Short mmCIF file of C-alpha atoms and ligand atoms in Angstrom, two decimals:
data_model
loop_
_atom_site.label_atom_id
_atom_site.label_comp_id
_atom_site.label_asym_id
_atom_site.label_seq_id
_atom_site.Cartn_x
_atom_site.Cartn_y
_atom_site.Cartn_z
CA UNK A 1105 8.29 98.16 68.49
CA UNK A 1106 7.91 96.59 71.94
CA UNK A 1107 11.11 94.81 73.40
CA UNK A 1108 11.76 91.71 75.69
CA UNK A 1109 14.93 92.45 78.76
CA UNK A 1110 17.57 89.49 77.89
CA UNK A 1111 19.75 88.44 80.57
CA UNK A 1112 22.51 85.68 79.74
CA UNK A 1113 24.58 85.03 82.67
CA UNK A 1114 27.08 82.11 82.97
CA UNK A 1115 29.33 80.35 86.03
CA UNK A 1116 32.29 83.23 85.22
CA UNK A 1117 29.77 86.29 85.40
CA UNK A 1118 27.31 88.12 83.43
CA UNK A 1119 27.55 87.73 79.47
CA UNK A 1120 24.38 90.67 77.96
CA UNK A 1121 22.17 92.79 79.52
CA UNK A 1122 20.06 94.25 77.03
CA UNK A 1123 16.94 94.25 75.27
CA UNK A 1124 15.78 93.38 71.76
CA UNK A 1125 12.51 92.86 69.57
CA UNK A 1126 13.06 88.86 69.17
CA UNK A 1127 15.07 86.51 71.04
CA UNK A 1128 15.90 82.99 68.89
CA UNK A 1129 17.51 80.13 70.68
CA UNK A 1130 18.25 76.50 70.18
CA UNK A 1131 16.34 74.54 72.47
CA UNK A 1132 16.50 70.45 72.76
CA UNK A 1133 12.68 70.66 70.62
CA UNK A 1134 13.68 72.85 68.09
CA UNK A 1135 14.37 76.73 67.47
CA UNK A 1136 12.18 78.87 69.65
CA UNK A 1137 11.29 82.32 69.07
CA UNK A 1138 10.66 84.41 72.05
CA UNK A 1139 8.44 87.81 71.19
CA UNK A 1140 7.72 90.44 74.43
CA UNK A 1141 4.39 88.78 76.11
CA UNK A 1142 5.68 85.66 75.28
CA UNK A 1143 4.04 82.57 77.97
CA UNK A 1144 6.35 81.83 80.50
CA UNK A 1145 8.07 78.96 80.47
CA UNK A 1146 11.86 77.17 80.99
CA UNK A 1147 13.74 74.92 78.17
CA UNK A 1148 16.67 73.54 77.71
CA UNK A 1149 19.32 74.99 75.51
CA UNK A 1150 21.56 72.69 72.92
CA UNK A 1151 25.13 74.24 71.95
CA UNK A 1152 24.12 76.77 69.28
CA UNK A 1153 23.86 80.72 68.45
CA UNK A 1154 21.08 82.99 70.44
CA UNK A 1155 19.72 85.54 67.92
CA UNK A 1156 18.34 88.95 69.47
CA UNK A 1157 16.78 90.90 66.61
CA UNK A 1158 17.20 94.79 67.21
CA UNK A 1159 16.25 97.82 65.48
CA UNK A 1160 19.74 98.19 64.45
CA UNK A 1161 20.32 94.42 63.44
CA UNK A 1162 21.08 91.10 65.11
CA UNK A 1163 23.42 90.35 67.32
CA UNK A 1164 24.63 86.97 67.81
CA UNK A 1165 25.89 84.92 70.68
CA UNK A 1166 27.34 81.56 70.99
CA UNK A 1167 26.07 79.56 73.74
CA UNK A 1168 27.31 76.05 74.79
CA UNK A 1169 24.32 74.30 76.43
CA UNK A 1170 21.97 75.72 79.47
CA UNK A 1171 18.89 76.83 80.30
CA UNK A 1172 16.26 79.15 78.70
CA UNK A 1173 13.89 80.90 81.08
CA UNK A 1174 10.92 82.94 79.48
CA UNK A 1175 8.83 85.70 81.39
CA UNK A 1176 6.60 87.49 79.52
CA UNK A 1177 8.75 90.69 80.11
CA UNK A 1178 12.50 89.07 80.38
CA UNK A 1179 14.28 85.67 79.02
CA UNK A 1180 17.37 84.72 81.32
CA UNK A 1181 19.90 82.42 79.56
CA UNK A 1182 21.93 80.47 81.82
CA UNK A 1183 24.58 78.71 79.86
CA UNK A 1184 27.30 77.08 80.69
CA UNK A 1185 29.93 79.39 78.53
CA UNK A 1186 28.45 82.01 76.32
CA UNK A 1187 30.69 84.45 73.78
CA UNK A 1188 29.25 87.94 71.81
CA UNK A 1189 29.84 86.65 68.69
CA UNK A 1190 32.66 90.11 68.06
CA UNK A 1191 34.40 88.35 71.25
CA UNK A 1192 34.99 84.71 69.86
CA UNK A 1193 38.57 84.10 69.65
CA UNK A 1194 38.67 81.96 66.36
CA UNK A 1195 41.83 80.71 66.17
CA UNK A 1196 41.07 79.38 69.24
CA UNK A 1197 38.01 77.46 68.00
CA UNK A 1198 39.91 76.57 65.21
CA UNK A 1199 42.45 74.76 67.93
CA UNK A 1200 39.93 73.21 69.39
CA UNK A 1201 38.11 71.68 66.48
CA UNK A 1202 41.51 70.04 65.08
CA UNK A 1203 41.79 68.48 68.66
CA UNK A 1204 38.16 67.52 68.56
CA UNK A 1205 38.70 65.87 65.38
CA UNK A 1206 41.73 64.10 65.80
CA UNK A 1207 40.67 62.81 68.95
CA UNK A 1208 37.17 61.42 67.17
CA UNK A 1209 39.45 59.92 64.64
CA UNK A 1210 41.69 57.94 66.83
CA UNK A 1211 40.07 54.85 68.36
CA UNK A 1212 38.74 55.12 71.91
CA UNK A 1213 36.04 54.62 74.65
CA UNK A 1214 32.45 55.86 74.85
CA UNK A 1215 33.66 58.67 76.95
CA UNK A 1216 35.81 60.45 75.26
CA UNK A 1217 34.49 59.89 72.11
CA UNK A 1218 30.91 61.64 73.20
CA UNK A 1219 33.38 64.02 75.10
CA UNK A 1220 35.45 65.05 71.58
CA UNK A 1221 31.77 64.92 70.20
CA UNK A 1222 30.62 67.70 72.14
CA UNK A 1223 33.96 70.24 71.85
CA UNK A 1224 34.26 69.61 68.00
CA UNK A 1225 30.14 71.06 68.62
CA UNK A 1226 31.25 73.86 70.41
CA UNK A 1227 34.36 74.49 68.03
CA UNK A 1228 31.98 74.83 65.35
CA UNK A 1229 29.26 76.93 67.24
CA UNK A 1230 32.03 79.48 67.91
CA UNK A 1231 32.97 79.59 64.24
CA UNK A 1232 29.78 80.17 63.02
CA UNK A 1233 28.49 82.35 65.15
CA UNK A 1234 32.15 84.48 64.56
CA UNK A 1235 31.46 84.55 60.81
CA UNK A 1236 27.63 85.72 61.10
CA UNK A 1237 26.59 82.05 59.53
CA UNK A 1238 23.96 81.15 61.86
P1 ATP B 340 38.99 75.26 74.52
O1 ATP B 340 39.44 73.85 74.30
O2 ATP B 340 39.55 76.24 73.52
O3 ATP B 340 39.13 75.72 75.97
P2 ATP B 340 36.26 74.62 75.11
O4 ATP B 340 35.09 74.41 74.21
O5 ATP B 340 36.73 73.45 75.89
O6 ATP B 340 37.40 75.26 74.21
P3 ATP B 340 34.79 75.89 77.19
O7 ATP B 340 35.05 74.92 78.31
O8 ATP B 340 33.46 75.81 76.52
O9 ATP B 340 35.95 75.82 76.10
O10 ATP B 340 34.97 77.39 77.72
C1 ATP B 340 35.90 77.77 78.71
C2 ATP B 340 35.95 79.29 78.77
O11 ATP B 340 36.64 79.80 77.63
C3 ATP B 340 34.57 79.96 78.73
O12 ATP B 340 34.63 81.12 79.52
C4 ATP B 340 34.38 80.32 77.25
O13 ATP B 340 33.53 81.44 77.13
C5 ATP B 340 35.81 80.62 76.83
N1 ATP B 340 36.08 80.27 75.42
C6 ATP B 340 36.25 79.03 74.92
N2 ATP B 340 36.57 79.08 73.60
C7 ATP B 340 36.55 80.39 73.27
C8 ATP B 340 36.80 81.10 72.05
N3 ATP B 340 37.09 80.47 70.91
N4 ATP B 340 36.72 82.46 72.07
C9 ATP B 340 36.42 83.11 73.21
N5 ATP B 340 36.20 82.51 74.40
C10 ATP B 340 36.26 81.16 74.43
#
């Protein structure tokens, strides 16, 4: 079976360098599936898991937000924080969804409330990805 190079990279260094069969990502349309050959193009990515289907299985990676860049031989992920799913710390994300959700329980501005918003998201990203859910 043909394979597609991924690349995710984020601000603290380089995440995976590998290839695999299928690459599926959350973009801010919709899942995408990326196949070798696919059209080249750039997306957005929402906080979610990365799939890369391999011979051997899938591996999963929780990604919190970036970009998605598709040549027809490569897709780079740039994300803003990015985990192997075997290196998620889950107490950790467990942590930081009981802050998320006390904060989005206690009364407060715009701000912080989109802020908590967005870690509870991540929190739960990390979990699911950590436990093979998504
Ligand atoms: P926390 O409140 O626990 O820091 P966060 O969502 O605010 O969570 P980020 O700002 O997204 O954390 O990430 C900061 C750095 O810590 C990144 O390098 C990210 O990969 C890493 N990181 C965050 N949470 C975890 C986790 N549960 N397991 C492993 N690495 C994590």
């Amino acid at each position: 079976m043909s394979t597609i190079k991924v690349n995710i990279v984020t601000p603290d260094g380089p995440v995976y360098d590998s290839e695999a069969n299928m690459v599926i990502a959350v973009t801010s349309t919709g899942e995408l599936g990326v196949l070798p050959g696919h059209i080249p193009m750039v997306a957005p990515l929402e906080i979610g898991a990365v799939r890369l289907n391999k011979d051997n299985g899938t591996e999963r990676i929780a990604v919190s937000g970036g970009f998605l860049e598709v040549r027809p031989d490569k897709v780079t992920i740039l994300a803003q924080a990015a985990e192997l799913a075997e290196d998620i710390d889950t107490e950790r994300a467990i942590e930081a969804r009981k802050r998320a959700e006390s904060r989005l329980q206690a009364k407060q501005d715009d701000t912080d409330f989109k802020r908590a918003e967005l870690s509870l998201k991540r929190a739960m990203n990390r979990l699911n990805v950590a436990k093979g859910n998504i």
